[in-house]
mmCIF file of C-alpha atoms and ligand atoms in Angstrom:
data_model
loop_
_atom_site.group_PDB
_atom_site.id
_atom_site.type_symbol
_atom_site.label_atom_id
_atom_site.label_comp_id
_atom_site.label_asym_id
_atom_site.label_seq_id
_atom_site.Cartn_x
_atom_site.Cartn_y
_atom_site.Cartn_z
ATOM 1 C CA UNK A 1 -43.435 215.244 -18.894
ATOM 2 C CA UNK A 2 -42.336 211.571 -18.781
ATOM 3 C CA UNK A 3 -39.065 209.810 -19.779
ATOM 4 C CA UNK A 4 -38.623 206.518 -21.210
ATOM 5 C CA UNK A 5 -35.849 204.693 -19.513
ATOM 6 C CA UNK A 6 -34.789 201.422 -21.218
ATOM 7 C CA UNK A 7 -35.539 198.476 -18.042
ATOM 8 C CA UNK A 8 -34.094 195.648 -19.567
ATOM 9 C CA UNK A 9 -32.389 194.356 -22.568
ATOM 10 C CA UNK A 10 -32.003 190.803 -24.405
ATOM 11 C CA UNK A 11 -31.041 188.984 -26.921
ATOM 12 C CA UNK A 12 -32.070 185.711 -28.941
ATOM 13 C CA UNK A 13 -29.560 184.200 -31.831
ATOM 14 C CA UNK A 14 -29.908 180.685 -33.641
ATOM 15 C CA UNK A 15 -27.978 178.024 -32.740
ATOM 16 C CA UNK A 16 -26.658 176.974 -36.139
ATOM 17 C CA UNK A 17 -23.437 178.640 -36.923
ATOM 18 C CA UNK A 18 -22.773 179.744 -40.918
ATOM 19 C CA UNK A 19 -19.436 180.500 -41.690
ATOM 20 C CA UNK A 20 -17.894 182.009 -44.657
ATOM 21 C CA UNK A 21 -15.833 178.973 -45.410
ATOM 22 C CA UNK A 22 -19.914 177.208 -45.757
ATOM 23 C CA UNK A 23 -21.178 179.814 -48.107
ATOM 24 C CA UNK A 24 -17.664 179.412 -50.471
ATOM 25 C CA UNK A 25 -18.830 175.634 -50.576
ATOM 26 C CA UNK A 26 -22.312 176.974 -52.400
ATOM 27 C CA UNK A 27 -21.169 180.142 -54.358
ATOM 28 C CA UNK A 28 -18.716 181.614 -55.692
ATOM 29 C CA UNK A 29 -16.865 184.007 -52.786
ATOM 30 C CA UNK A 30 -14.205 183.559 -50.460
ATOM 31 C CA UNK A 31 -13.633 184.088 -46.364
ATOM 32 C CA UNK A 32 -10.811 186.223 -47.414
ATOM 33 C CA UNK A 33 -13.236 188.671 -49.968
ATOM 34 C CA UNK A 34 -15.961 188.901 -47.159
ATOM 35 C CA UNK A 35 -13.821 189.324 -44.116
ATOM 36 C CA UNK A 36 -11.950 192.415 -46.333
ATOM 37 C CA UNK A 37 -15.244 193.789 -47.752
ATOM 38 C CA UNK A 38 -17.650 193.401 -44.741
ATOM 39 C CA UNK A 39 -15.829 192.188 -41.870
ATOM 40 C CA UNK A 40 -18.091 189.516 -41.431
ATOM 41 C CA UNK A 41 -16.627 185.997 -40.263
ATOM 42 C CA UNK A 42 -19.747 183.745 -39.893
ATOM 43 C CA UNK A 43 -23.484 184.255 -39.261
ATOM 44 C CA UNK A 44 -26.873 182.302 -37.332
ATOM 45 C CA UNK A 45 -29.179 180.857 -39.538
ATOM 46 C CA UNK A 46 -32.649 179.820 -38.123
ATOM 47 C CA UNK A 47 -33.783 176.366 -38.028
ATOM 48 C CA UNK A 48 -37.343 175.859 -39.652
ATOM 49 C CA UNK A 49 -38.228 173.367 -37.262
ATOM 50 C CA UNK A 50 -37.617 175.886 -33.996
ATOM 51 C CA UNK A 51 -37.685 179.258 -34.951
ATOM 52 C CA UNK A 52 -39.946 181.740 -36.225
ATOM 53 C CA UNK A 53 -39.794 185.876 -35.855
ATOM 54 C CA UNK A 54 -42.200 186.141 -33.119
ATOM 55 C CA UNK A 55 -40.452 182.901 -31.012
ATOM 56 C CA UNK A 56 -37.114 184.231 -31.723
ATOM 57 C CA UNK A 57 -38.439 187.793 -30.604
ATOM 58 C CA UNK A 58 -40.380 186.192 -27.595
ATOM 59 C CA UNK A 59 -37.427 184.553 -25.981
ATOM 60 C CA UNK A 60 -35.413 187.850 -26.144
ATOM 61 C CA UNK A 61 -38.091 189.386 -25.124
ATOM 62 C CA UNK A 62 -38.718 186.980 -21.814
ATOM 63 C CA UNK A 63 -35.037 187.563 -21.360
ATOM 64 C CA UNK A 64 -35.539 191.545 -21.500
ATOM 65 C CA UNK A 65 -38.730 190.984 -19.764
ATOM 66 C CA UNK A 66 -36.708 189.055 -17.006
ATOM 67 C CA UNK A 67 -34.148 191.746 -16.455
ATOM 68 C CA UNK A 68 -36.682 194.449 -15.949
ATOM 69 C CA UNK A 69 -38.436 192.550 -13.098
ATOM 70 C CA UNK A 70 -41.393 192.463 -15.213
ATOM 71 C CA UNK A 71 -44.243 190.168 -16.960
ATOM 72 C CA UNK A 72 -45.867 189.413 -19.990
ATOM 73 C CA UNK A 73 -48.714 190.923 -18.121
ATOM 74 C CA UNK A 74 -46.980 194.006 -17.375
ATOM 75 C CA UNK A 75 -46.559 195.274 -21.200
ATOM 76 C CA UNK A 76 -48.887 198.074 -21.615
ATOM 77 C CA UNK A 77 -48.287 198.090 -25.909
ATOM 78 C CA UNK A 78 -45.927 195.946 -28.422
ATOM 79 C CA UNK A 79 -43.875 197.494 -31.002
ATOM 80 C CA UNK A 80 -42.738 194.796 -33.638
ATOM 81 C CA UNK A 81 -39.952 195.711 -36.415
ATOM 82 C CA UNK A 82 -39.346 192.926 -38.887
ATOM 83 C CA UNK A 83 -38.845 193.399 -42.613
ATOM 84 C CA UNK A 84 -39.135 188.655 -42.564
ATOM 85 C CA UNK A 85 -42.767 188.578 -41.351
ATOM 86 C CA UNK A 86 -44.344 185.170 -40.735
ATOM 87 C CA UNK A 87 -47.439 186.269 -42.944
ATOM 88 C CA UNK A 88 -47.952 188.665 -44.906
ATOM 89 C CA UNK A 89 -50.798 190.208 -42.356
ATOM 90 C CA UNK A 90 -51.928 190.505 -40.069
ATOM 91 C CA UNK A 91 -48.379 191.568 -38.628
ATOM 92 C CA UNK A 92 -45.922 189.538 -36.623
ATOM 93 C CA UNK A 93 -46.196 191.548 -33.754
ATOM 94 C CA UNK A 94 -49.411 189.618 -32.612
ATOM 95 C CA UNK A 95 -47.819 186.554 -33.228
ATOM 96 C CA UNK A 96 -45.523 187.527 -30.735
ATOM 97 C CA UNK A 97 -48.082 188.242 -28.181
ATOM 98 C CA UNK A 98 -49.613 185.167 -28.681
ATOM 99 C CA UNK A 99 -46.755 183.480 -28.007
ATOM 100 C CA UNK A 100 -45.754 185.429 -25.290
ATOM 101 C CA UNK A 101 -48.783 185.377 -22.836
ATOM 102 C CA UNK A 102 -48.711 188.947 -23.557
ATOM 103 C CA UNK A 103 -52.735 189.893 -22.666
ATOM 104 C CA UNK A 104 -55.501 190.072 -25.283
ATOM 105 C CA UNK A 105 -56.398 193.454 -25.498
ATOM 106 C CA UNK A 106 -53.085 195.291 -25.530
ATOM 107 C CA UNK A 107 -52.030 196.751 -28.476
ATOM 108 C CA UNK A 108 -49.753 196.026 -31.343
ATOM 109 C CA UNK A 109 -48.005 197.697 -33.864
ATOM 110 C CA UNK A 110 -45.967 196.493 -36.737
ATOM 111 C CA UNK A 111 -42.986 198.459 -38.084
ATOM 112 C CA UNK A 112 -41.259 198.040 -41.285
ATOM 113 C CA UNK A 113 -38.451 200.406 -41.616
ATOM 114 C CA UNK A 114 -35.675 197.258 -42.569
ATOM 115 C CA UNK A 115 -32.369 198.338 -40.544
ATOM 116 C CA UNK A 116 -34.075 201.086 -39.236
ATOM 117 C CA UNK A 117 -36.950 199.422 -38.221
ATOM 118 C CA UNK A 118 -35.709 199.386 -34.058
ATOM 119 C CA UNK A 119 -34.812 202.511 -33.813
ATOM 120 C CA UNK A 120 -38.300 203.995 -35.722
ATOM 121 C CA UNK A 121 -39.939 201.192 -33.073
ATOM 122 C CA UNK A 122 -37.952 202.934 -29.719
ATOM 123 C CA UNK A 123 -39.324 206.580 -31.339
ATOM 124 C CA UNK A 124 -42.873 205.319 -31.469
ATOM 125 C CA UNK A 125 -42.421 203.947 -28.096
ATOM 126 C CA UNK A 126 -40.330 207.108 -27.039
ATOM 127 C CA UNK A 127 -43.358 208.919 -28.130
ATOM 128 C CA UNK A 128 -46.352 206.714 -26.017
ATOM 129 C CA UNK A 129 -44.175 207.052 -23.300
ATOM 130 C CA UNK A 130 -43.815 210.629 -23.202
ATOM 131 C CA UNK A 131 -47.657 211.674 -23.999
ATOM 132 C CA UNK A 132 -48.746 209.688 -20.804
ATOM 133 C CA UNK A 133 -50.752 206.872 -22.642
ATOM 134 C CA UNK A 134 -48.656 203.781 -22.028
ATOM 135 C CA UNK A 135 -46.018 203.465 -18.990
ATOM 136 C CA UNK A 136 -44.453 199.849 -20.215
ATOM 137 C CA UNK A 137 -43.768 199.289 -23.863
ATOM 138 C CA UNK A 138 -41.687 196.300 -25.363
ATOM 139 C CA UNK A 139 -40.178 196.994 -28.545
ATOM 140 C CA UNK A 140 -38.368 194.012 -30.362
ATOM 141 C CA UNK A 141 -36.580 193.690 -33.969
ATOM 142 C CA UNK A 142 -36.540 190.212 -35.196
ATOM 143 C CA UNK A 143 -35.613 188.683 -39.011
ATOM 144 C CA UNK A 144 -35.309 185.573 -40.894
ATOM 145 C CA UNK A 145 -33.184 185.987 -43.429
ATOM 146 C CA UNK A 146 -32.080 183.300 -44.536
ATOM 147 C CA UNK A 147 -35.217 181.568 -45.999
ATOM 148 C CA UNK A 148 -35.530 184.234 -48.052
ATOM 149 C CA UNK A 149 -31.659 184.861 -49.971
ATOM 150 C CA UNK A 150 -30.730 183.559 -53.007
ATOM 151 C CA UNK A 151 -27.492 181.582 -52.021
ATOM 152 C CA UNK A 152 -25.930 181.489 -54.972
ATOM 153 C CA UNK A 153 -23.510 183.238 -57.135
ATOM 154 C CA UNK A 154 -25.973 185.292 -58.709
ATOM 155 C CA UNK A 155 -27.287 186.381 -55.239
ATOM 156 C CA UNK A 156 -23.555 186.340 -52.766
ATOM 157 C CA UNK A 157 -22.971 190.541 -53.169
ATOM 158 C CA UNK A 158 -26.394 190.398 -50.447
ATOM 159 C CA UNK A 159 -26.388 186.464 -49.356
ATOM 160 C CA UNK A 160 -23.188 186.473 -47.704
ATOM 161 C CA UNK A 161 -23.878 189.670 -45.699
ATOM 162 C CA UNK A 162 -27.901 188.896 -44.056
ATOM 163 C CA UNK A 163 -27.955 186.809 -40.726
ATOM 164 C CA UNK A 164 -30.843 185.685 -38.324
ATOM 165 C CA UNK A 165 -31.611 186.880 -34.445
ATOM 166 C CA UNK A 166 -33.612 188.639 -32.837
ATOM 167 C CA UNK A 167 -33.383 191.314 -30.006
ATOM 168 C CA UNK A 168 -35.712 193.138 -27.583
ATOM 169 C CA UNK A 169 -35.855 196.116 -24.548
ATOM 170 C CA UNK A 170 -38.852 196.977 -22.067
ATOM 171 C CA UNK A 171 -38.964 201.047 -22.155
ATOM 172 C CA UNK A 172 -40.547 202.372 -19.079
ATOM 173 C CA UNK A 173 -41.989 205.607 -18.239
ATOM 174 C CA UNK A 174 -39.812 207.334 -15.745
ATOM 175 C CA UNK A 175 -40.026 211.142 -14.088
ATOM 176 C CA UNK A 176 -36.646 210.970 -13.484
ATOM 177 C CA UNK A 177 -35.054 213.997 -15.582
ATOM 178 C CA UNK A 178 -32.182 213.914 -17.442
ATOM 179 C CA UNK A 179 -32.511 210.133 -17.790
ATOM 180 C CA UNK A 180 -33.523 207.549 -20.551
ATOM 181 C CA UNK A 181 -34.354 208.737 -24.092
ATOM 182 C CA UNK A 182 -32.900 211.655 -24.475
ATOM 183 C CA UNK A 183 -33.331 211.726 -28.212
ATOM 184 C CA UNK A 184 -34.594 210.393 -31.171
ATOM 185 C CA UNK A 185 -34.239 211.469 -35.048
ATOM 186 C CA UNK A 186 -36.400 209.736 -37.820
ATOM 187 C CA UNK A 187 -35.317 209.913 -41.692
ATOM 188 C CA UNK A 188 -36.530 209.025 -44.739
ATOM 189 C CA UNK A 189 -36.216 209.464 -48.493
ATOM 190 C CA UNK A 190 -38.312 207.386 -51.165
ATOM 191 C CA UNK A 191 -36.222 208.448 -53.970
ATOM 192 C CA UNK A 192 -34.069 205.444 -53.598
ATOM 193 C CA UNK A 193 -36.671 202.990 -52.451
ATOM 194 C CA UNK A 194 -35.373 200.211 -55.343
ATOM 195 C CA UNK A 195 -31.549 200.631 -54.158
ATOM 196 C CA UNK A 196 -32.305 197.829 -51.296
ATOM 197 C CA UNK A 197 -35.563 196.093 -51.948
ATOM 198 C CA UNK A 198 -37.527 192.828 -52.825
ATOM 199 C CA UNK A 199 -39.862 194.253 -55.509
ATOM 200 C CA UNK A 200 -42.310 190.791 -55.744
ATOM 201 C CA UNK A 201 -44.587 189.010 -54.710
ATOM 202 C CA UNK A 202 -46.446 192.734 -55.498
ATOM 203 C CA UNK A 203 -49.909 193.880 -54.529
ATOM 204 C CA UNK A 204 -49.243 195.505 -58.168
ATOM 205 C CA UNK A 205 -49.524 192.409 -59.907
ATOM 206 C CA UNK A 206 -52.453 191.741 -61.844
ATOM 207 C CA UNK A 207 -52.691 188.321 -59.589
ATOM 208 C CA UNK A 208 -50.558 188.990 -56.519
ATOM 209 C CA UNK A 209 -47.807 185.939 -56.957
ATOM 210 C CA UNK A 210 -47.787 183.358 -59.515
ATOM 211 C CA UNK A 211 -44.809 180.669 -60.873
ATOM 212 C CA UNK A 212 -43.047 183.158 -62.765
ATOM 213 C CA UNK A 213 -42.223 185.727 -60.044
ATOM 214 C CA UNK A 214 -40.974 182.492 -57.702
ATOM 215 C CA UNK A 215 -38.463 182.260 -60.541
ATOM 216 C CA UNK A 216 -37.600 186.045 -61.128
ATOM 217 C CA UNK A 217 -34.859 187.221 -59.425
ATOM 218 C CA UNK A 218 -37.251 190.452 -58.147
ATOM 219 C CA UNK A 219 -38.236 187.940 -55.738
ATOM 220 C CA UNK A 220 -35.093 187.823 -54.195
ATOM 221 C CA UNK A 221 -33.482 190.897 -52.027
ATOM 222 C CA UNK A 222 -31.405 193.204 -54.060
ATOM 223 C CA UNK A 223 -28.930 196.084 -52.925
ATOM 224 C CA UNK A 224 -27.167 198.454 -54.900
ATOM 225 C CA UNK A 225 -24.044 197.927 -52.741
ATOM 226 C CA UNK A 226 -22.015 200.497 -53.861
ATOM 227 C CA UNK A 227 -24.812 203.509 -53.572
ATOM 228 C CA UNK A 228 -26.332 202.164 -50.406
ATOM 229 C CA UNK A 229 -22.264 202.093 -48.384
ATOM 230 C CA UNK A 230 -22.098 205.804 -50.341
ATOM 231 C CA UNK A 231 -25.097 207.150 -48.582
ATOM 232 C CA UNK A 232 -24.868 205.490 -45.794
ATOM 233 C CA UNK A 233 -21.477 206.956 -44.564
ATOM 234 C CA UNK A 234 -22.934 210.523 -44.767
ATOM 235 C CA UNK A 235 -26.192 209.466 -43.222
ATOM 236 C CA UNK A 236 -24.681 208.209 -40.318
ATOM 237 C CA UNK A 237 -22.679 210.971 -39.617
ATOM 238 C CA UNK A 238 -25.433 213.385 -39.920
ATOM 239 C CA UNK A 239 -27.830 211.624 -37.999
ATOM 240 C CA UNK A 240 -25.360 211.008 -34.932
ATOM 241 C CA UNK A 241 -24.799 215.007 -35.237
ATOM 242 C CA UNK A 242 -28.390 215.987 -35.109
ATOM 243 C CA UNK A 243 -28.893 213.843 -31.975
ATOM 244 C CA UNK A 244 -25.460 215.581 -29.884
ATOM 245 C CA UNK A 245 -26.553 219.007 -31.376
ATOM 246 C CA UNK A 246 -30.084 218.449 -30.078
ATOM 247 C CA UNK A 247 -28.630 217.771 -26.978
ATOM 248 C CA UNK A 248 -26.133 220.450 -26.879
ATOM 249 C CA UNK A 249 -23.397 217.553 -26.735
ATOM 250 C CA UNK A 250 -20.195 216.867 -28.731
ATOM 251 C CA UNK A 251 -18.946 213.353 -29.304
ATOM 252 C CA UNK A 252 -16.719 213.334 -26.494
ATOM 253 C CA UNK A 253 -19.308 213.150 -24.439
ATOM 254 C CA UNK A 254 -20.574 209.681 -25.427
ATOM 255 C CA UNK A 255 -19.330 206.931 -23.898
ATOM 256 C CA UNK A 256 -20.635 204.044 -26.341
ATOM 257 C CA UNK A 257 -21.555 204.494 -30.284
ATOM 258 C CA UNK A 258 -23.852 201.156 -31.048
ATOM 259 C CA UNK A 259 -24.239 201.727 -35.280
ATOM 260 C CA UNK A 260 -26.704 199.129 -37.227
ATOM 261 C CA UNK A 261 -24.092 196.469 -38.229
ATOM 262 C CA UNK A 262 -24.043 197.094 -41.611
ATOM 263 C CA UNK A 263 -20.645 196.737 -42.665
ATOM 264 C CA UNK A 264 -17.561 197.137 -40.253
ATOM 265 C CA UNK A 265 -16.092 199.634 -42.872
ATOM 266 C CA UNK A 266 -18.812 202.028 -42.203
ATOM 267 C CA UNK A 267 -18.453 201.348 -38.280
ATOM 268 C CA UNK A 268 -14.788 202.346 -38.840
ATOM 269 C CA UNK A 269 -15.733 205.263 -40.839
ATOM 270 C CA UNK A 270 -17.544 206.756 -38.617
ATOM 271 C CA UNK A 271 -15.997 205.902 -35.614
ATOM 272 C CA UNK A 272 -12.910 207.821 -37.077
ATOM 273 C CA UNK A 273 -14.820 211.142 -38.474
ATOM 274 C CA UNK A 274 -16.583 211.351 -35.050
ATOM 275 C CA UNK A 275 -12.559 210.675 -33.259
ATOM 276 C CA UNK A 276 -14.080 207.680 -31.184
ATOM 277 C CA UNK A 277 -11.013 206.384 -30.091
ATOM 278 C CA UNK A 278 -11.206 202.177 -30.446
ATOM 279 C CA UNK A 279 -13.480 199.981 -27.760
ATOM 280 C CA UNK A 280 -16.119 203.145 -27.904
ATOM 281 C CA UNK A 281 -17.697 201.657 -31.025
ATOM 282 C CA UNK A 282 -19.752 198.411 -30.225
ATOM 283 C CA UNK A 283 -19.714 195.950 -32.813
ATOM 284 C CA UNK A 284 -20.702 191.892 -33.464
ATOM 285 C CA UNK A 285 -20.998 192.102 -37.027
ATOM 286 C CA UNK A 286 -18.079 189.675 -37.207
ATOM 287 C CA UNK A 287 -20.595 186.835 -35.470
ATOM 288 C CA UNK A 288 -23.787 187.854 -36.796
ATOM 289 C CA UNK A 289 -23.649 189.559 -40.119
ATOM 290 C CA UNK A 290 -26.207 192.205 -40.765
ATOM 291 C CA UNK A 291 -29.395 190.862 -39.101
ATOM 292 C CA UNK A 292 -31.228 194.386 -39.966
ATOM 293 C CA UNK A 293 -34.302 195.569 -37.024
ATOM 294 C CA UNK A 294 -32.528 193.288 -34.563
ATOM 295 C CA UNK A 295 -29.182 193.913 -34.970
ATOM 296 C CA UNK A 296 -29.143 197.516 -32.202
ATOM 297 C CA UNK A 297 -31.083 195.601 -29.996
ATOM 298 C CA UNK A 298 -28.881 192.424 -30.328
ATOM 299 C CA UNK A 299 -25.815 194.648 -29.802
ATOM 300 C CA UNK A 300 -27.212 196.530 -27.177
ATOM 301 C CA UNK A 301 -27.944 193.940 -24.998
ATOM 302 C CA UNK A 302 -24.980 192.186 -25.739
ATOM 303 C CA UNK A 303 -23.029 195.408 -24.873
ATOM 304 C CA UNK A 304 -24.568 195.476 -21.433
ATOM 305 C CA UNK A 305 -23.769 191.971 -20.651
ATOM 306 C CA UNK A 306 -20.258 192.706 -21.401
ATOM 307 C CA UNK A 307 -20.423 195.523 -18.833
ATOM 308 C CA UNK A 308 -20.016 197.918 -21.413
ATOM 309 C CA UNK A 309 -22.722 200.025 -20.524
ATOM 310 C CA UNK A 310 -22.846 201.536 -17.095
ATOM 311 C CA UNK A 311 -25.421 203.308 -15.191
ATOM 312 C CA UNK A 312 -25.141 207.281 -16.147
ATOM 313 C CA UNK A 313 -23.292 206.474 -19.336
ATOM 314 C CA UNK A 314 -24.512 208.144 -22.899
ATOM 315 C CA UNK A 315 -25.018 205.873 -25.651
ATOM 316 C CA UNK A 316 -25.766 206.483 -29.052
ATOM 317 C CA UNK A 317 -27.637 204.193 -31.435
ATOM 318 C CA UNK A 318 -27.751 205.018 -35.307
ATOM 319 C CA UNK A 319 -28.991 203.222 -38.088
ATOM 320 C CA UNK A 320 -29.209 203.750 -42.261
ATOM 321 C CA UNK A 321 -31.087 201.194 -44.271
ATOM 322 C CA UNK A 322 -33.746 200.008 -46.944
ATOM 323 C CA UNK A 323 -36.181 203.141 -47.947
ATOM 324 C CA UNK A 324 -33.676 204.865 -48.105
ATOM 325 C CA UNK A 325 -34.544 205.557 -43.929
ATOM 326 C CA UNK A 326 -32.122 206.425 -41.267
ATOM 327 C CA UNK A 327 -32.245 207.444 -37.564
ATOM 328 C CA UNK A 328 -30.762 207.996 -34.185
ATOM 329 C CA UNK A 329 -30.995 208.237 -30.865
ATOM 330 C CA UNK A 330 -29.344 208.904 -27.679
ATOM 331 C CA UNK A 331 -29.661 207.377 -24.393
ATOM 332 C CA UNK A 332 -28.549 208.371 -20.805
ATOM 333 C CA UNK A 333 -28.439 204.577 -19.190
HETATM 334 O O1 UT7 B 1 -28.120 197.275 -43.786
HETATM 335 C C1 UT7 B 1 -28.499 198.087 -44.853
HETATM 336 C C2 UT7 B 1 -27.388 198.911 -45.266
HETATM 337 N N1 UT7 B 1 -26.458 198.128 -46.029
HETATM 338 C C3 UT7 B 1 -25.254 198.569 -46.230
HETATM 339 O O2 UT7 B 1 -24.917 199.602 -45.710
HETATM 340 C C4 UT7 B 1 -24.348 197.807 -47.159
HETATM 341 C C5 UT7 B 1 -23.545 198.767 -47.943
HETATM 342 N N2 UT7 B 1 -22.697 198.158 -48.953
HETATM 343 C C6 UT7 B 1 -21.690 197.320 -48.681
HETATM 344 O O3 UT7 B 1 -21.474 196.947 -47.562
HETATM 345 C C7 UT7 B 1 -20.787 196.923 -49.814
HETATM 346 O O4 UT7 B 1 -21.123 197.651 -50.966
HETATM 347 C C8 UT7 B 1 -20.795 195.406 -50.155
HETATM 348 C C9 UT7 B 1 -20.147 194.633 -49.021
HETATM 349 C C10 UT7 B 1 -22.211 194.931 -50.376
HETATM 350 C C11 UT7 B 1 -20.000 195.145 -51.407
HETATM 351 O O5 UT7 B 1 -18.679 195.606 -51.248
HETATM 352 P P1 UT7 B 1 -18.000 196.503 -52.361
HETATM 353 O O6 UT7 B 1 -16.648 196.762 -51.901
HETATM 354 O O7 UT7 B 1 -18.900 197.699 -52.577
HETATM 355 O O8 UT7 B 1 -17.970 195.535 -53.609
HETATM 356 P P2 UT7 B 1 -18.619 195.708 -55.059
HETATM 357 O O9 UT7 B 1 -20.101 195.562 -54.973
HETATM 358 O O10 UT7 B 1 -18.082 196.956 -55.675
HETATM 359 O O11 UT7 B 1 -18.050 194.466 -55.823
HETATM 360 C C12 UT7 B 1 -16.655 194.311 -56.090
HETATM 361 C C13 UT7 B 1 -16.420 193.010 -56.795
HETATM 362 C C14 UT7 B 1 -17.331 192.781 -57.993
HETATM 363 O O12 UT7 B 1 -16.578 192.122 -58.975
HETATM 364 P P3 UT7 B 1 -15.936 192.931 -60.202
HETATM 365 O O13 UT7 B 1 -17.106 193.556 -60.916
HETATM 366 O O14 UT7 B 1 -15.019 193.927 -59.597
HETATM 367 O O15 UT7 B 1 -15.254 191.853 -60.989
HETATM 368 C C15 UT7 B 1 -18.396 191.853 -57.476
HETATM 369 O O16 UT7 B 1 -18.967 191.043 -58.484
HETATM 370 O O17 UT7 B 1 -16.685 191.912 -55.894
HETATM 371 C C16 UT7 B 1 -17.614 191.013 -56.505
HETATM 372 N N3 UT7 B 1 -18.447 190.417 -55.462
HETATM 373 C C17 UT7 B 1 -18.068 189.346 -54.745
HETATM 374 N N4 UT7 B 1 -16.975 188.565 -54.822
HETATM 375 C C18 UT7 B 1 -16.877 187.542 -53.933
HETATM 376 C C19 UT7 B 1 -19.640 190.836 -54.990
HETATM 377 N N5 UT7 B 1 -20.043 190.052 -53.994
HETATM 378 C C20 UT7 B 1 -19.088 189.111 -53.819
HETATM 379 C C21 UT7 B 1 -18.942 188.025 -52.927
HETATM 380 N N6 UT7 B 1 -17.816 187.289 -53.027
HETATM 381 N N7 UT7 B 1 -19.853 187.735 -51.982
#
C-alpha cells in the first residue's frame, strides 16, 4: 500500500490589510471586544480587480508546486475546497486549472465542507493516493469572504471574524512506511446545518434569486455563535483523540497541533485539555481572521516557513465548521 507524503506547501494572502480599528469606523464593535472575544487583530481582504478563488489558490499553489520540484503538468487530480465559489457551477476547481496550466484532461473535484473543507479535500486525496489511482494530487482551500458579509452592525457577530487567502499542498504517493498521512477522520452531522449557513439564493425558491432575497438578511452568512464555540470545543477534542488513538499515540507525542483558526479561545482550549504546553499550538488567527478551507493550509505552510515543522515531526491538523462537519488528521513530516 501507498502513503501520501505532503511535497510542498504554500500560501497566498491579499495585500490589503483590514484592521479592527477599520471595521469600528463602519459598525458598531470595538478592537478591544474582538481582540477579547476572538483574538483577532486585523484581516486580508481581496481586491476585485486582482483576485479571484482560483488565482488566489493558483499562486499558492505555484508556490507549493515550486517547493515540491514539480509542474502544473505533473498534477495527476485537483481537489478544490471553497465555500466563496466564483460561479455557482461548474466548480472553482476548474477555474483553477485553467488558470494554472494544469492539463486538460485531469480531473477535478470540488469540495464544500466550509472550515472543514481542506481537511475532507487531504482525505479524498489521502484516499486516491492510497488505492494506486493517482501518485500527485494538489489539494487547495481558497475563500472570498469579504464580498459576501454584511459589514454592518446587524451583520459584525460574523463580519468582523471572516478573512480572505488562500492556501495549497502537493500530496505525493510515497512507499515509504511510517511516513506522510498517517490519519484522517471525517465528521458530520446535518442536524445543525442552519447554525452556520447562508440559506439564499436557494435552488428551493420558486425562481432561484430575485430582489427580495438580495435584501433579506438569509442572503447574508449567519452563525449561531454561541452553539457553534459550544460544539466546537468538544468536537475538537474528540476528533484530535480519534486520530492519536488510531495511531496508538498520546498527545505527547505530537510535536505541532495546527487547529482551523476559528477563534483563539478554542485554540487555547484545546491546547490546555490536550496539556500542549505554549509554541506547540500554531496559530495566525491574529493576522488573518477565520479564512475557513484555507486557513490549515495557510497555517501549515506558514508553520514550515517558520521552521516549525521538521522532517520526522508529527503534526496534527483539526478542524470543526459549517454542517455541522469536523475532522482530523495526522501527519508524520
Ligand atoms: O469557523 C467555523 C467555526 N466558528 C466558530 O467556531 C466560531 C464560534 N463562536 C465564536 O467564536 C463566538 O461565539 C463569537 C466570537 C462569534 C462571539 O463571541 P461570544 O463571546 O460568544 O459573544 P456573544 O455572541 O455571546 O455576544 C456577546 C455580546 C452580545 O451583546 P449582548 O446581547 O450581550 O448585549 C452581542 O450583541 O456581544 C455583542 N456582539 C458584539 N459586540 C461588539 C456580537 N458581535 C459583536 C461585535 N462587536 N462584533
Amino acid at each position: 500500500m501507498y502513503n501520501s507524503i505532503v511535497k510542498g506547501i504554500g500560501h497566498y494572502v491579499p495585500e490589503k490589510i483590514v484592521t479592527n480599528d477599520d471595521l469600528a469606523k463602519i459598525m458598531d464593535t470595538s478592537d478591544e471586544w474582538i481582540t477579547e472575544r476572538t483574538g483577532i487583530k486585523e484581516r486580508r481582504y481581496f481586491d476585485p480587480k486582482k483576485d479571484t478563488v482560483q488565482s488566489m489558490g493558483a499562486e499558492a499553489s505555484r508556490i507549493a508546486l515550486d517547493r515540491a520540484g514539480l509542474k502544473p503538468e505533473d498534477v495527476d487530480m485537483i481537489v478544490f475546497a471553497t465555500l466563496s465559489p466564483h460561479y455557482y457551477f461548474p466548480g472553482s476547481g476548474v477555474l483553477m486549472q485553467r488558470e494554472l496550466g494544469i492539463p486538460a484532461g485531469v480531473p477535478s473535484l470540488d469540495v464544500r465542507n466550509a472550515c472543514s473543507g481542506f481537511m475532507y479535500s487531504l482525505s479524498v486525496a489521502d484516499q486516491f493516493i492510497k488505492t494506486g489511482m493517482y501518485k500527485t494530487v494538489l489539494v487547495v482551500g481558497s475563500e472570498i469572504h469579504s464580498s459576501g458579509l454584511d459589514k454592518t452592525t446587524r451583520g459584525r457577530n460574523v463580519a468582523v471574524i471572516f478573512g480572505d487567502g488562500a492556501g495549497a499542498a502537493v500530496l505525493q504517493r510515497s512507499e515509504e512506511k511510517g511516513r506522510g498521512i498517517l490519519s484522517t477522520h471525517l465528521h458530520a452531522d446535518g442536524n445543525f446545518a442552519e447554525e452556520l449557513c447562508i440559506k439564499q439564493p436557494s435552488s428551493a425558491n420558486e425562481v432561484w434569486m430575485n430582489h427580495d432575497i438580495v435584501d433579506h438578511p438569509d442572503s447574508r452568512p449567519y452563525m449561531n455563535g454561541n452553539l457553534v464555540f459550544k460544539h466546537a470545543v468538544v468536537r475538537f477534542l474528540e476528533v484530535i483523540g480519534e486520530a492519536l488513538k488510531a495511531n496508538q499515540m498520546t498527545s505527547e507525542d505530537i510535536n505541532l497541533l495546527i487547529p482551523h483558526q476559528a477563534n483563539l479561545r478554542i485554540s487555547e482550549f484545546v491546547r490546555m485539555k490536550l496539556k500542549l504546553a505554549e509554541g506547540m499550538v500554531f496559530n495566525n488567527i491574529m493576522k488573518y481572521g477565520n479564512t475557513t478551507a484555507a486557513s490549515i493550509p495557510i497555517a501549515l505552510s506558514e508553520a514550515w516557513e517558520q521552521g516549525k515543522i521538521k522532517e520526522g515531526d508529527t503534526i496534527c491538523l483539526a478542524a470543526f465548521g459549517s454542517g455541522f462537519t469536523w475532522a482530523s488528521a495526522l501527519i508524520k513530516w
